[in-house]
Coordinates of N, CA and C in Angstrom, one line a residue:
X1 N -146.1 18.2 -80.5 CA -144.8 17.6 -80.6 C -145.0 16.2 -81.3
X2 N -144.1 15.9 -82.2 CA -144.3 14.7 -82.9 C -143.9 13.5 -82.1
X3 N -144.4 12.4 -82.4 CA -144.1 11.2 -81.6 C -142.6 10.8 -81.6
X4 N -141.9 11.2 -82.7 CA -140.4 10.9 -82.7 C -139.7 11.7 -81.7
X5 N -140.1 13.0 -81.6 CA -139.5 13.9 -80.6 C -139.8 13.4 -79.2
X6 N -141.0 13.0 -79.0 CA -141.4 12.5 -77.7 C -140.6 11.2 -77.3
X7 N -140.4 10.4 -78.3 CA -139.6 9.2 -78.0 C -138.2 9.5 -77.7
X8 N -137.6 10.4 -78.4 CA -136.2 10.9 -78.2 C -136.1 11.5 -76.8
X9 N -137.0 12.3 -76.4 CA -137.0 12.9 -75.1 C -137.2 11.8 -74.0
X10 N -138.0 10.9 -74.2 CA -138.2 9.8 -73.2 C -136.9 9.0 -73.1
X11 N -136.2 8.7 -74.2 CA -135.0 7.9 -74.2 C -133.9 8.7 -73.4
X12 N -133.9 10.0 -73.6 CA -132.9 10.9 -72.9 C -133.1 10.8 -71.4
X13 N -134.4 10.9 -71.0 CA -134.7 10.9 -69.6 C -134.4 9.5 -69.0
X14 N -134.6 8.4 -69.7 CA -134.3 7.1 -69.2 C -132.8 6.9 -69.1
X15 N -132.0 7.4 -70.1 CA -130.6 7.2 -70.1 C -130.0 8.0 -68.9
X16 N -130.5 9.3 -68.7 CA -130.0 10.1 -67.6 C -130.3 9.4 -66.3
X17 N -131.5 8.9 -66.1 CA -132.0 8.3 -64.9 C -131.1 7.0 -64.6
X18 N -130.8 6.2 -65.6 CA -130.0 5.0 -65.4 C -128.6 5.4 -65.0
X19 N -128.1 6.4 -65.6 CA -126.7 6.8 -65.3 C -126.6 7.2 -63.8
X20 N -127.5 8.0 -63.3 CA -127.5 8.4 -61.9 C -127.9 7.2 -61.0
X21 N -128.7 6.3 -61.4 CA -129.1 5.2 -60.6 C -128.1 4.1 -60.5
X22 N -127.2 4.0 -61.4 CA -126.1 3.0 -61.4 C -124.8 3.6 -61.0
X23 N -124.7 4.8 -60.5 CA -123.5 5.4 -60.1 C -122.9 4.6 -58.9
X24 N -121.6 4.4 -58.8 CA -121.0 3.7 -57.7 C -121.2 4.5 -56.4
X25 N -121.4 3.9 -55.3 CA -121.6 4.6 -54.0 C -120.2 5.2 -53.6
X26 N -120.3 6.3 -52.8 CA -119.1 7.0 -52.4 C -118.3 6.0 -51.5
X27 N -117.0 6.0 -51.7 CA -116.2 5.1 -50.9 C -116.3 5.5 -49.4
X28 N -116.3 4.5 -48.5 CA -116.3 4.7 -47.1 C -115.0 4.3 -46.5
X29 N -114.6 5.0 -45.5 CA -113.4 4.7 -44.8 C -113.5 3.5 -43.9
X30 N -112.6 2.6 -44.0 CA -112.6 1.4 -43.2 C -112.0 1.8 -41.8
X31 N -112.7 1.4 -40.8 CA -112.2 1.6 -39.4 C -111.9 0.2 -38.8
X32 N -111.6 0.2 -37.6 CA -111.4 -1.1 -36.9 C -112.7 -2.0 -36.9
X33 N -112.5 -3.3 -36.9 CA -113.7 -4.1 -36.9 C -114.5 -3.9 -35.6
X34 N -115.8 -4.0 -35.7 CA -116.7 -3.8 -34.6 C -116.8 -5.2 -33.8
X35 N -116.6 -5.2 -32.5 CA -116.7 -6.5 -31.8 C -118.2 -6.9 -31.8
X36 N -118.3 -8.2 -31.9 CA -119.7 -8.8 -31.9 C -119.7 -10.2 -31.2
X37 N -120.8 -10.7 -31.0 CA -121.0 -12.0 -30.4 C -122.4 -12.5 -30.7
X38 N -122.5 -13.8 -31.0 CA -123.8 -14.4 -31.1 C -123.7 -15.9 -30.7
X39 N -124.9 -16.4 -30.4 CA -125.0 -17.9 -30.0 C -126.5 -18.3 -30.2
X40 N -126.6 -19.5 -30.7 CA -128.0 -20.1 -30.8 C -127.9 -21.6 -30.6
X41 N -128.9 -22.2 -30.0 CA -129.0 -23.6 -29.8 C -130.4 -24.1 -30.2
X42 N -130.5 -25.2 -30.8 CA -131.8 -25.8 -31.2 C -131.8 -27.3 -30.6
X43 N -132.7 -27.6 -29.8 CA -132.9 -28.9 -29.2 C -134.3 -29.4 -29.4
X44 N -134.5 -30.5 -30.1 CA -135.9 -31.1 -30.2 C -135.7 -32.6 -30.1
X45 N -135.7 -33.1 -28.9 CA -135.5 -34.6 -28.8 C -136.6 -35.4 -29.5
X46 N -137.8 -34.9 -29.6 CA -138.8 -35.6 -30.3 C -138.5 -35.9 -31.8
X47 N -137.9 -34.9 -32.4 CA -137.5 -35.0 -33.8 C -136.0 -35.3 -34.0
X48 N -135.3 -35.6 -32.9 CA -133.9 -35.9 -32.9 C -133.1 -34.8 -33.6
X49 N -133.5 -33.5 -33.3 CA -132.7 -32.4 -33.8 C -131.9 -31.7 -32.7
X50 N -130.6 -31.6 -33.0 CA -129.7 -30.9 -32.0 C -128.6 -30.2 -32.8
X51 N -128.6 -28.9 -32.8 CA -127.5 -28.2 -33.4 C -127.4 -26.8 -32.8
X52 N -126.3 -26.2 -33.1 CA -126.1 -24.8 -32.5 C -124.8 -24.2 -33.0
X53 N -124.6 -23.0 -32.7 CA -123.4 -22.3 -33.1 C -123.1 -21.1 -32.2
X54 N -121.9 -20.7 -32.1 CA -121.5 -19.5 -31.4 C -120.3 -18.9 -32.1
X55 N -120.2 -17.6 -32.0 CA -119.1 -16.9 -32.6 C -118.9 -15.6 -32.0
X56 N -117.6 -15.1 -31.9 CA -117.3 -13.8 -31.4 C -116.2 -13.2 -32.2
X57 N -116.2 -11.9 -32.4 CA -115.1 -11.2 -33.1 C -114.7 -10.0 -32.3
X58 N -113.4 -9.8 -32.3 CA -112.9 -8.7 -31.5 C -112.5 -7.5 -32.3
X59 N -112.1 -6.4 -31.7 CA -111.7 -5.2 -32.4 C -110.5 -5.3 -33.2
X60 N -109.7 -6.3 -33.0 CA -108.5 -6.6 -33.8 C -108.8 -7.4 -35.1
X61 N -110.0 -7.9 -35.2 CA -110.4 -8.7 -36.3 C -110.3 -10.2 -36.1
X62 N -109.9 -10.7 -34.9 CA -109.9 -12.1 -34.6 C -111.3 -12.6 -34.4
X63 N -111.6 -13.8 -35.0 CA -112.9 -14.4 -34.9 C -112.7 -15.8 -34.3
X64 N -113.4 -16.2 -33.3 CA -113.4 -17.5 -32.7 C -114.8 -18.0 -32.6
X65 N -115.0 -19.3 -33.0 CA -116.4 -19.8 -32.9 C -116.4 -21.3 -33.1
X66 N -117.7 -21.7 -33.2 CA -117.9 -23.2 -33.4 C -119.3 -23.5 -33.7
X67 N -119.5 -24.7 -34.2 CA -120.9 -25.1 -34.3 C -120.9 -26.6 -34.1
X68 N -122.1 -27.2 -33.8 CA -122.2 -28.6 -33.6 C -123.6 -29.1 -34.1
X69 N -123.5 -30.3 -34.5 CA -124.8 -30.9 -35.1 C -124.8 -32.4 -34.8
X70 N -125.9 -32.9 -34.4 CA -126.1 -34.3 -34.2 C -126.4 -35.0 -35.5
X71 N -125.5 -35.9 -35.9 CA -125.6 -36.5 -37.2 C -126.6 -37.6 -37.2
X72 N -127.2 -38.0 -38.3 CA -128.2 -39.1 -38.4 C -127.7 -40.4 -37.8
X73 N -126.3 -40.7 -37.9 CA -125.8 -41.9 -37.4 C -125.5 -41.9 -35.9
X74 N -126.0 -40.8 -35.2 CA -125.8 -40.7 -33.7 C -124.6 -40.1 -33.2
X75 N -123.7 -39.7 -34.1 CA -122.4 -39.0 -33.7 C -122.7 -37.5 -33.6
X76 N -122.0 -36.8 -32.7 CA -122.1 -35.4 -32.6 C -120.9 -34.8 -33.2
X77 N -121.0 -34.0 -34.3 CA -119.9 -33.4 -34.9 C -119.7 -32.0 -34.3
X78 N -118.5 -31.7 -33.9 CA -118.2 -30.4 -33.3 C -117.1 -29.7 -34.2
X79 N -117.3 -28.5 -34.6 CA -116.3 -27.7 -35.3 C -116.0 -26.5 -34.6
X80 N -114.7 -26.4 -34.2 CA -114.2 -25.2 -33.5 C -113.3 -24.5 -34.5
X81 N -113.4 -23.2 -34.6 CA -112.6 -22.5 -35.6 C -112.1 -21.1 -35.2
X82 N -111.0 -20.7 -35.9 CA -110.5 -19.3 -35.7 C -110.2 -18.7 -37.0
X83 N -110.3 -17.4 -37.0 CA -109.9 -16.6 -38.2 C -109.1 -15.5 -37.6
X84 N -107.8 -15.3 -38.0 CA -107.0 -14.3 -37.5 C -106.1 -13.7 -38.6
X85 N -106.2 -12.5 -38.9 CA -105.4 -11.9 -39.9 C -105.7 -12.5 -41.3
X86 N -104.6 -12.9 -41.9 CA -104.8 -13.5 -43.3 C -104.8 -15.1 -43.2
X87 N -105.0 -15.6 -42.0 CA -105.0 -17.1 -41.8 C -106.1 -17.8 -42.6
X88 N -107.2 -17.1 -42.7 CA -108.4 -17.7 -43.3 C -109.1 -18.6 -42.2
X89 N -110.0 -19.4 -42.6 CA -110.8 -20.2 -41.7 C -110.0 -21.4 -41.3
X90 N -109.7 -21.6 -40.0 CA -108.9 -22.7 -39.5 C -109.7 -23.5 -38.6
X91 N -110.3 -24.6 -39.1 CA -111.2 -25.5 -38.3 C -110.5 -26.6 -37.5
X92 N -111.1 -27.0 -36.5 CA -110.7 -28.3 -35.8 C -112.0 -29.1 -35.6
X93 N -112.1 -30.2 -36.3 CA -113.3 -31.0 -36.4 C -113.2 -32.3 -35.5
X94 N -114.1 -32.5 -34.6 CA -114.1 -33.7 -33.8 C -115.5 -34.3 -33.9
X95 N -115.5 -35.6 -33.6 CA -116.8 -36.4 -33.5 C -116.9 -37.1 -32.2
X96 N -118.1 -37.1 -31.6 CA -118.4 -37.9 -30.4 C -119.3 -39.1 -30.8
X97 N -118.8 -40.3 -30.6 CA -119.7 -41.5 -30.9 C -120.8 -41.7 -29.9
X98 N -121.9 -42.2 -30.4 CA -123.1 -42.5 -29.5 C -123.4 -41.3 -28.6
X99 N -123.4 -40.1 -29.2 CA -123.7 -38.9 -28.4 C -125.2 -38.9 -28.0
X100 N -125.5 -38.4 -26.8 CA -126.8 -38.1 -26.4 C -126.8 -36.7 -25.7
X101 N -126.8 -35.6 -26.6 CA -126.6 -34.3 -26.0 C -127.8 -33.7 -25.4
X102 N -129.0 -34.3 -25.6 CA -130.2 -33.6 -25.1 C -130.2 -33.3 -23.6
X103 N -130.6 -32.1 -23.3 CA -130.7 -31.7 -21.9 C -129.4 -31.3 -21.3
X104 N -128.3 -31.3 -22.0 CA -127.0 -31.0 -21.5 C -126.7 -29.5 -21.6
X105 N -127.5 -28.8 -22.4 CA -127.3 -27.3 -22.6 C -125.9 -26.9 -22.9
X106 N -125.4 -27.4 -24.0 CA -124.0 -27.0 -24.4 C -123.8 -25.5 -24.6

Protein backbone atom coordinates (compact mmCIF):
# COMPACT_ATOMS: atom_id res chain seq x y z
CA UNK A 1 0.00 0.00 0.00
CA UNK A 2 1.39 3.38 -0.92
CA UNK A 3 2.08 5.97 1.73
CA UNK A 4 -0.61 8.26 0.24
CA UNK A 5 -3.28 5.57 0.65
CA UNK A 6 -2.14 4.91 4.21
CA UNK A 7 -2.31 8.61 5.01
CA UNK A 8 -5.85 8.85 3.59
CA UNK A 9 -6.93 5.79 5.60
CA UNK A 10 -5.42 7.26 8.77
CA UNK A 11 -7.21 10.59 8.19
CA UNK A 12 -10.53 8.78 7.69
CA UNK A 13 -10.04 6.87 10.95
CA UNK A 14 -9.17 10.09 12.82
CA UNK A 15 -12.18 11.96 11.39
CA UNK A 16 -14.59 9.14 12.25
CA UNK A 17 -13.12 8.86 15.76
CA UNK A 18 -13.43 12.60 16.35
CA UNK A 19 -17.01 12.66 15.16
CA UNK A 20 -18.04 9.94 17.59
CA UNK A 21 -15.91 11.38 20.41
CA UNK A 22 -17.45 14.86 20.10
CA UNK A 23 -21.08 13.75 19.86
CA UNK A 24 -23.42 15.50 22.27
CA UNK A 25 -24.51 13.40 25.24
CA UNK A 26 -28.04 12.06 25.25
CA UNK A 27 -30.46 14.49 26.88
CA UNK A 28 -31.43 13.64 30.44
CA UNK A 29 -34.81 14.29 31.93
CA UNK A 30 -34.84 16.87 34.71
CA UNK A 31 -36.48 15.74 37.89
CA UNK A 32 -37.10 17.59 41.11
CA UNK A 33 -33.99 18.93 42.86
CA UNK A 34 -32.30 16.56 45.27
CA UNK A 35 -32.31 17.88 48.86
CA UNK A 36 -28.84 18.44 50.31
CA UNK A 37 -27.07 20.03 53.23
CA UNK A 38 -23.49 20.92 54.11
CA UNK A 39 -21.57 22.83 56.75
CA UNK A 40 -17.94 23.53 57.57
CA UNK A 41 -16.07 25.65 60.09
CA UNK A 42 -12.41 26.60 60.31
CA UNK A 43 -10.98 28.03 63.55
CA UNK A 44 -7.30 28.68 64.12
CA UNK A 45 -6.79 31.29 66.86
CA UNK A 46 -3.01 31.09 66.51
CA UNK A 47 -3.22 32.29 62.88
CA UNK A 48 -6.34 34.40 63.48
CA UNK A 49 -8.30 32.34 60.97
CA UNK A 50 -12.03 32.01 61.40
CA UNK A 51 -14.47 31.24 58.60
CA UNK A 52 -17.21 28.84 57.72
CA UNK A 53 -20.29 28.20 55.65
CA UNK A 54 -23.52 26.27 55.65
CA UNK A 55 -26.17 25.65 53.02
CA UNK A 56 -29.23 23.51 52.46
CA UNK A 57 -31.47 22.97 49.48
CA UNK A 58 -34.91 21.38 49.46
CA UNK A 59 -36.88 19.34 46.92
CA UNK A 60 -38.69 22.48 45.72
CA UNK A 61 -35.40 24.15 44.75
CA UNK A 62 -35.20 26.66 47.61
CA UNK A 63 -31.66 27.22 48.89
CA UNK A 64 -30.84 28.83 52.25
CA UNK A 65 -27.34 29.37 53.52
CA UNK A 66 -24.68 31.63 54.84
CA UNK A 67 -21.01 32.14 55.37
CA UNK A 68 -18.86 34.10 57.77
CA UNK A 69 -15.29 35.29 57.86
CA UNK A 70 -13.18 37.19 60.37
CA UNK A 71 -11.75 40.17 58.49
CA UNK A 72 -8.21 41.50 59.04
CA UNK A 73 -9.61 44.63 60.73
CA UNK A 74 -11.26 42.49 63.46
CA UNK A 75 -14.81 42.65 62.14
CA UNK A 76 -16.80 39.49 61.53
CA UNK A 77 -18.66 39.55 58.22
CA UNK A 78 -21.82 37.42 58.06
CA UNK A 79 -23.67 36.75 54.83
CA UNK A 80 -27.04 35.01 54.98
CA UNK A 81 -28.72 34.27 51.66
CA UNK A 82 -31.65 32.62 49.94
CA UNK A 83 -32.32 31.50 46.40
CA UNK A 84 -35.91 30.65 45.53
CA UNK A 85 -37.37 30.22 42.07
CA UNK A 86 -36.14 32.92 39.72
CA UNK A 87 -35.14 35.30 42.55
CA UNK A 88 -31.44 34.67 42.14
CA UNK A 89 -28.97 35.11 45.00
CA UNK A 90 -30.53 37.37 47.68
CA UNK A 91 -27.94 38.17 50.38
CA UNK A 92 -28.18 39.96 53.72
CA UNK A 93 -24.74 41.16 54.81
CA UNK A 94 -23.94 42.22 58.38
CA UNK A 95 -20.75 43.10 60.24
CA UNK A 96 -19.88 42.66 63.91
CA UNK A 97 -17.28 45.12 65.20
CA UNK A 98 -14.46 43.92 67.47
CA UNK A 99 -15.59 40.33 67.08
CA UNK A 100 -13.88 37.56 69.01
CA UNK A 101 -15.56 34.42 67.63
CA UNK A 102 -12.98 31.87 68.76
CA UNK A 103 -14.38 29.05 70.85
CA UNK A 104 -17.99 30.08 70.33
CA UNK A 105 -18.70 27.25 67.84
CA UNK A 106 -21.04 29.10 65.50
